[in-house]
Amino acid sequence: MRAAIYRGPGDITVEEVPRPEIESPTDAIVRVTHTAVCGSDLWFYRGQSDREEGSRVGHEPMGIVEEVGDDVRSVEPGDRVFAPFVVSCGRCEFCRKGLHTSCVNGDSWGGDNGGGQGEYVRATEADGTLVRVPDRHADDEDTLEAILPLTDVMGTGHHAAVSAGVSEGDTCIVVGDGAVGLCGVLAARRLGAERIIAMGHHEDRLELAESFGATETVAARGQDAVDAADDLTNGGANHVLECVGAASAMETAIDVCRPGGTVGYVGVPHGLDDSGLDMFSLFGDNIGLNGGIAPVRAYADELLADVLQGTLDPSPIFTKTVDLDGVPEGYQAMDEREAIKVLVKL
């Protein structure tokens, strides 16, 4: 089969690799029909995080089940499925708590499992990982494109909102105008927030945030952004979603959080120096910090229900579509901020 391969910073290729096979009775093989390039993929693409050269990439697969192991009960060949960005068993202590990203039997999509940006993947814990799409929606392209963000960014934005404690009637601030931040706006609206202030650097993305439900936007950086948010909220919001991961974004999130409020953080942390995060600002204002890597499998069923009933549609985050051969072009487009998120259709 063919799959996208990391060959070094700025270098993604598409190559022939061994196709994954059933190795355990809990395995399933999925023929990938849709996947995506993630903002977190840019960290290694830019050389800002370590990754083994020659490794397969991608972690947002959707497709058709081709084969299942003897113990798999939740899906069968021919089913349309999507999968979160990590494999989870669904039965261990942490999965039962809704912390599927801490699964003791967890796995990734890379290596011998195929790579999420390739023609086939192996789900080593199929029953705990794969989410079946009802047959009546299985070939509806618009619906499938709305479902695909549930593999990662929609669930991650939702985790930010949940971690920040957003509920009916609240005011919240979303830091970041990438795919996760935009999905955070959708999630805050879904949870009933009355005011949603989206902060970012790109006017076109902030316009999309408004279409997703942001009531106000702030297009500024650093202290200017903090001052603008403080003016809009009379001193900060009780609920802040940090959806970037850069040290500067975390600092902004803390600065715009009202005393006694909560920052829900889901951005993959990068850029902190040896001194780490300044805890005194959190301590002095009794600001809570909650979140981490999003257990998107825990949210998949409820978010899928909303997509299928037409009340949730994150698909506008896909602003460029490529085929498998176009994956290197997709990385370049996201790296150069020419695309919010790239859809890959095989």
Short mmCIF file of C-alpha atoms in Angstrom, two decimals, residues 170-342:
data_model
loop_
_atom_site.label_atom_id
_atom_site.label_comp_id
_atom_site.label_asym_id
_atom_site.label_seq_id
_atom_site.Cartn_x
_atom_site.Cartn_y
_atom_site.Cartn_z
CA ASP A 170 -21.47 31.76 30.35
CA THR A 171 -18.95 34.16 28.87
CA CYS A 172 -15.81 32.52 27.52
CA ILE A 173 -12.69 33.45 25.59
CA VAL A 174 -11.15 31.12 22.98
CA VAL A 175 -7.41 31.67 22.45
CA GLY A 176 -6.39 30.47 18.99
CA ASP A 177 -7.96 30.65 15.53
CA GLY A 178 -6.68 27.35 14.14
CA ALA A 179 -8.88 24.31 13.62
CA VAL A 180 -8.97 23.45 17.34
CA GLY A 181 -9.81 27.00 18.38
CA LEU A 182 -12.57 27.22 15.79
CA CYS A 183 -13.98 23.91 17.02
CA GLY A 184 -13.70 25.31 20.55
CA VAL A 185 -16.07 28.07 19.45
CA LEU A 186 -18.50 25.46 18.14
CA ALA A 187 -18.20 23.52 21.39
CA ALA A 188 -18.81 26.58 23.56
CA ARG A 189 -21.90 27.43 21.54
CA ARG A 190 -23.07 23.83 21.82
CA LEU A 191 -22.69 23.99 25.62
CA GLY A 192 -24.79 27.15 25.78
CA ALA A 193 -22.28 29.97 26.22
CA GLU A 194 -23.94 33.38 25.85
CA ARG A 195 -20.79 35.29 24.89
CA ILE A 196 -17.89 33.73 23.00
CA ILE A 197 -14.87 35.91 22.30
CA ALA A 198 -12.51 34.44 19.72
CA MET A 199 -8.88 35.64 19.75
CA GLY A 200 -6.50 35.17 16.84
CA HIS A 201 -4.27 36.74 14.22
CA HIS A 202 -6.12 36.05 10.97
CA GLU A 203 -9.17 38.03 9.91
CA ASP A 204 -10.50 35.28 7.61
CA ARG A 205 -10.35 32.72 10.40
CA LEU A 206 -12.04 35.07 12.84
CA GLU A 207 -14.82 35.56 10.29
CA LEU A 208 -15.28 31.80 10.30
CA ALA A 209 -15.30 31.90 14.10
CA GLU A 210 -18.19 34.37 13.93
CA SER A 211 -20.10 32.04 11.61
CA PHE A 212 -19.50 29.28 14.18
CA GLY A 213 -21.00 31.35 16.97
CA ALA A 214 -18.39 33.79 18.26
CA THR A 215 -20.16 36.93 19.45
CA GLU A 216 -16.99 39.05 19.38
CA THR A 217 -13.48 38.70 18.00
CA VAL A 218 -10.06 40.08 18.91
CA ALA A 219 -7.45 40.30 16.15
CA ALA A 220 -4.32 41.25 18.08
CA ARG A 221 -1.23 39.82 19.75
CA GLY A 222 0.40 40.02 23.15
CA GLN A 223 -0.61 42.77 25.53
CA ASP A 224 -2.83 44.40 22.91
CA ALA A 225 -4.90 41.24 22.75
CA VAL A 226 -5.08 41.01 26.54
CA ASP A 227 -6.15 44.64 26.84
CA ALA A 228 -8.84 44.22 24.19
CA ALA A 229 -10.24 41.10 25.89
CA ASP A 230 -10.20 42.80 29.28
CA ASP A 231 -12.11 45.76 27.84
CA LEU A 232 -14.74 43.47 26.33
CA THR A 233 -15.21 41.48 29.53
CA ASN A 234 -14.56 44.13 32.17
CA GLY A 235 -11.59 42.25 33.55
CA GLY A 236 -11.49 38.82 31.95
CA ALA A 237 -13.68 35.76 31.48
CA ASN A 238 -14.39 32.98 33.95
CA HIS A 239 -13.84 30.37 31.23
CA VAL A 240 -10.87 30.46 28.85
CA LEU A 241 -10.03 27.86 26.18
CA GLU A 242 -6.32 27.62 25.30
CA CYS A 243 -6.21 25.97 21.87
CA VAL A 244 -2.68 26.61 20.55
CA GLY A 245 -0.03 25.10 22.80
CA ALA A 246 2.60 27.80 22.39
CA ALA A 247 3.92 29.35 25.60
CA SER A 248 2.68 32.78 24.49
CA ALA A 249 -0.85 31.42 24.04
CA MET A 250 -0.88 29.92 27.52
CA GLU A 251 0.36 33.21 28.98
CA THR A 252 -2.40 35.08 27.13
CA ALA A 253 -5.01 32.59 28.34
CA ILE A 254 -3.97 33.08 31.95
CA ASP A 255 -3.85 36.86 31.53
CA VAL A 256 -7.43 37.05 30.20
CA CYS A 257 -8.85 34.68 32.81
CA ARG A 258 -10.89 36.35 35.54
CA PRO A 259 -9.79 35.73 39.14
CA GLY A 260 -11.37 32.49 40.28
CA GLY A 261 -11.85 31.33 36.70
CA THR A 262 -10.56 28.29 34.82
CA VAL A 263 -8.30 27.85 31.81
CA GLY A 264 -9.07 24.70 29.82
CA TYR A 265 -5.93 23.85 27.85
CA VAL A 266 -5.63 21.40 24.97
CA GLY A 267 -2.85 22.83 22.80
CA VAL A 268 0.17 20.50 22.59
CA PRO A 269 2.70 22.36 24.81
CA HIS A 270 5.65 23.91 23.00
CA GLY A 271 7.99 26.79 23.62
CA LEU A 272 8.27 26.82 27.41
CA ASP A 273 11.80 27.60 28.53
CA ASP A 274 13.69 25.85 31.33
CA SER A 275 11.87 27.90 33.97
CA GLY A 276 8.53 26.42 32.86
CA LEU A 277 5.12 27.98 33.38
CA ASP A 278 4.87 30.96 35.74
CA MET A 279 2.56 29.57 38.41
CA PHE A 280 2.40 32.76 40.46
CA SER A 281 -0.23 34.39 38.24
CA LEU A 282 -2.40 31.30 38.68
CA PHE A 283 -1.73 31.22 42.41
CA GLY A 284 -2.31 34.93 43.00
CA ASP A 285 -5.70 35.01 41.26
CA ASN A 286 -6.89 31.50 42.19
CA ILE A 287 -7.06 30.54 38.52
CA GLY A 288 -7.62 26.87 37.83
CA LEU A 289 -5.77 25.04 35.05
CA ASN A 290 -7.57 22.00 33.68
CA GLY A 291 -7.24 19.86 30.56
CA GLY A 292 -4.57 18.04 28.62
CA ILE A 293 -4.59 15.66 25.70
CA ALA A 294 -8.22 15.27 24.66
CA PRO A 295 -9.89 11.87 25.18
CA VAL A 296 -11.91 12.36 22.00
CA ARG A 297 -13.34 8.83 22.08
CA ALA A 298 -15.23 9.84 25.23
CA TYR A 299 -17.04 12.57 23.27
CA ALA A 300 -17.39 10.83 19.91
CA ASP A 301 -20.87 9.38 20.33
CA GLU A 302 -22.55 12.55 21.57
CA LEU A 303 -20.85 14.71 18.96
CA LEU A 304 -21.70 12.24 16.21
CA ALA A 305 -25.37 12.39 17.22
CA ASP A 306 -25.33 16.18 16.82
CA VAL A 307 -23.66 15.95 13.41
CA LEU A 308 -26.20 13.41 12.21
CA GLN A 309 -29.15 15.50 13.36
CA GLY A 310 -27.73 18.57 11.64
CA THR A 311 -26.96 20.74 14.68
CA LEU A 312 -23.15 20.50 14.45
CA ASP A 313 -21.03 20.97 11.33
CA PRO A 314 -17.30 21.61 11.74
CA SER A 315 -16.51 20.81 8.09
CA PRO A 316 -15.83 24.47 7.09
CA ILE A 317 -12.46 24.14 8.85
CA PHE A 318 -11.37 22.17 5.78
CA THR A 319 -10.22 24.88 3.40
CA LYS A 320 -8.12 22.69 1.10
CA THR A 321 -8.66 19.17 -0.24
CA VAL A 322 -5.97 16.89 -1.67
CA ASP A 323 -5.58 13.24 -2.64
CA LEU A 324 -2.91 10.97 -1.16
CA ASP A 325 -0.28 12.20 -3.61
CA GLY A 326 -1.13 15.74 -2.52
CA VAL A 327 -0.34 15.18 1.17
CA PRO A 328 3.09 16.89 0.90
CA GLU A 329 1.34 19.89 -0.69
CA GLY A 330 -1.17 19.83 2.17
CA TYR A 331 1.58 20.06 4.77
CA GLN A 332 3.13 22.97 2.91
CA ALA A 333 -0.20 24.80 2.66
CA MET A 334 -0.81 24.49 6.39
CA ASP A 335 2.77 25.42 7.23
CA GLU A 336 2.43 28.60 5.16
CA ARG A 337 -1.00 29.41 6.67
CA GLU A 338 -2.67 29.00 3.28
CA ALA A 339 -5.09 26.45 4.72
CA ILE A 340 -6.73 26.08 8.13
CA LYS A 341 -6.93 22.30 7.83
CA VAL A 342 -6.36 19.99 4.89
#
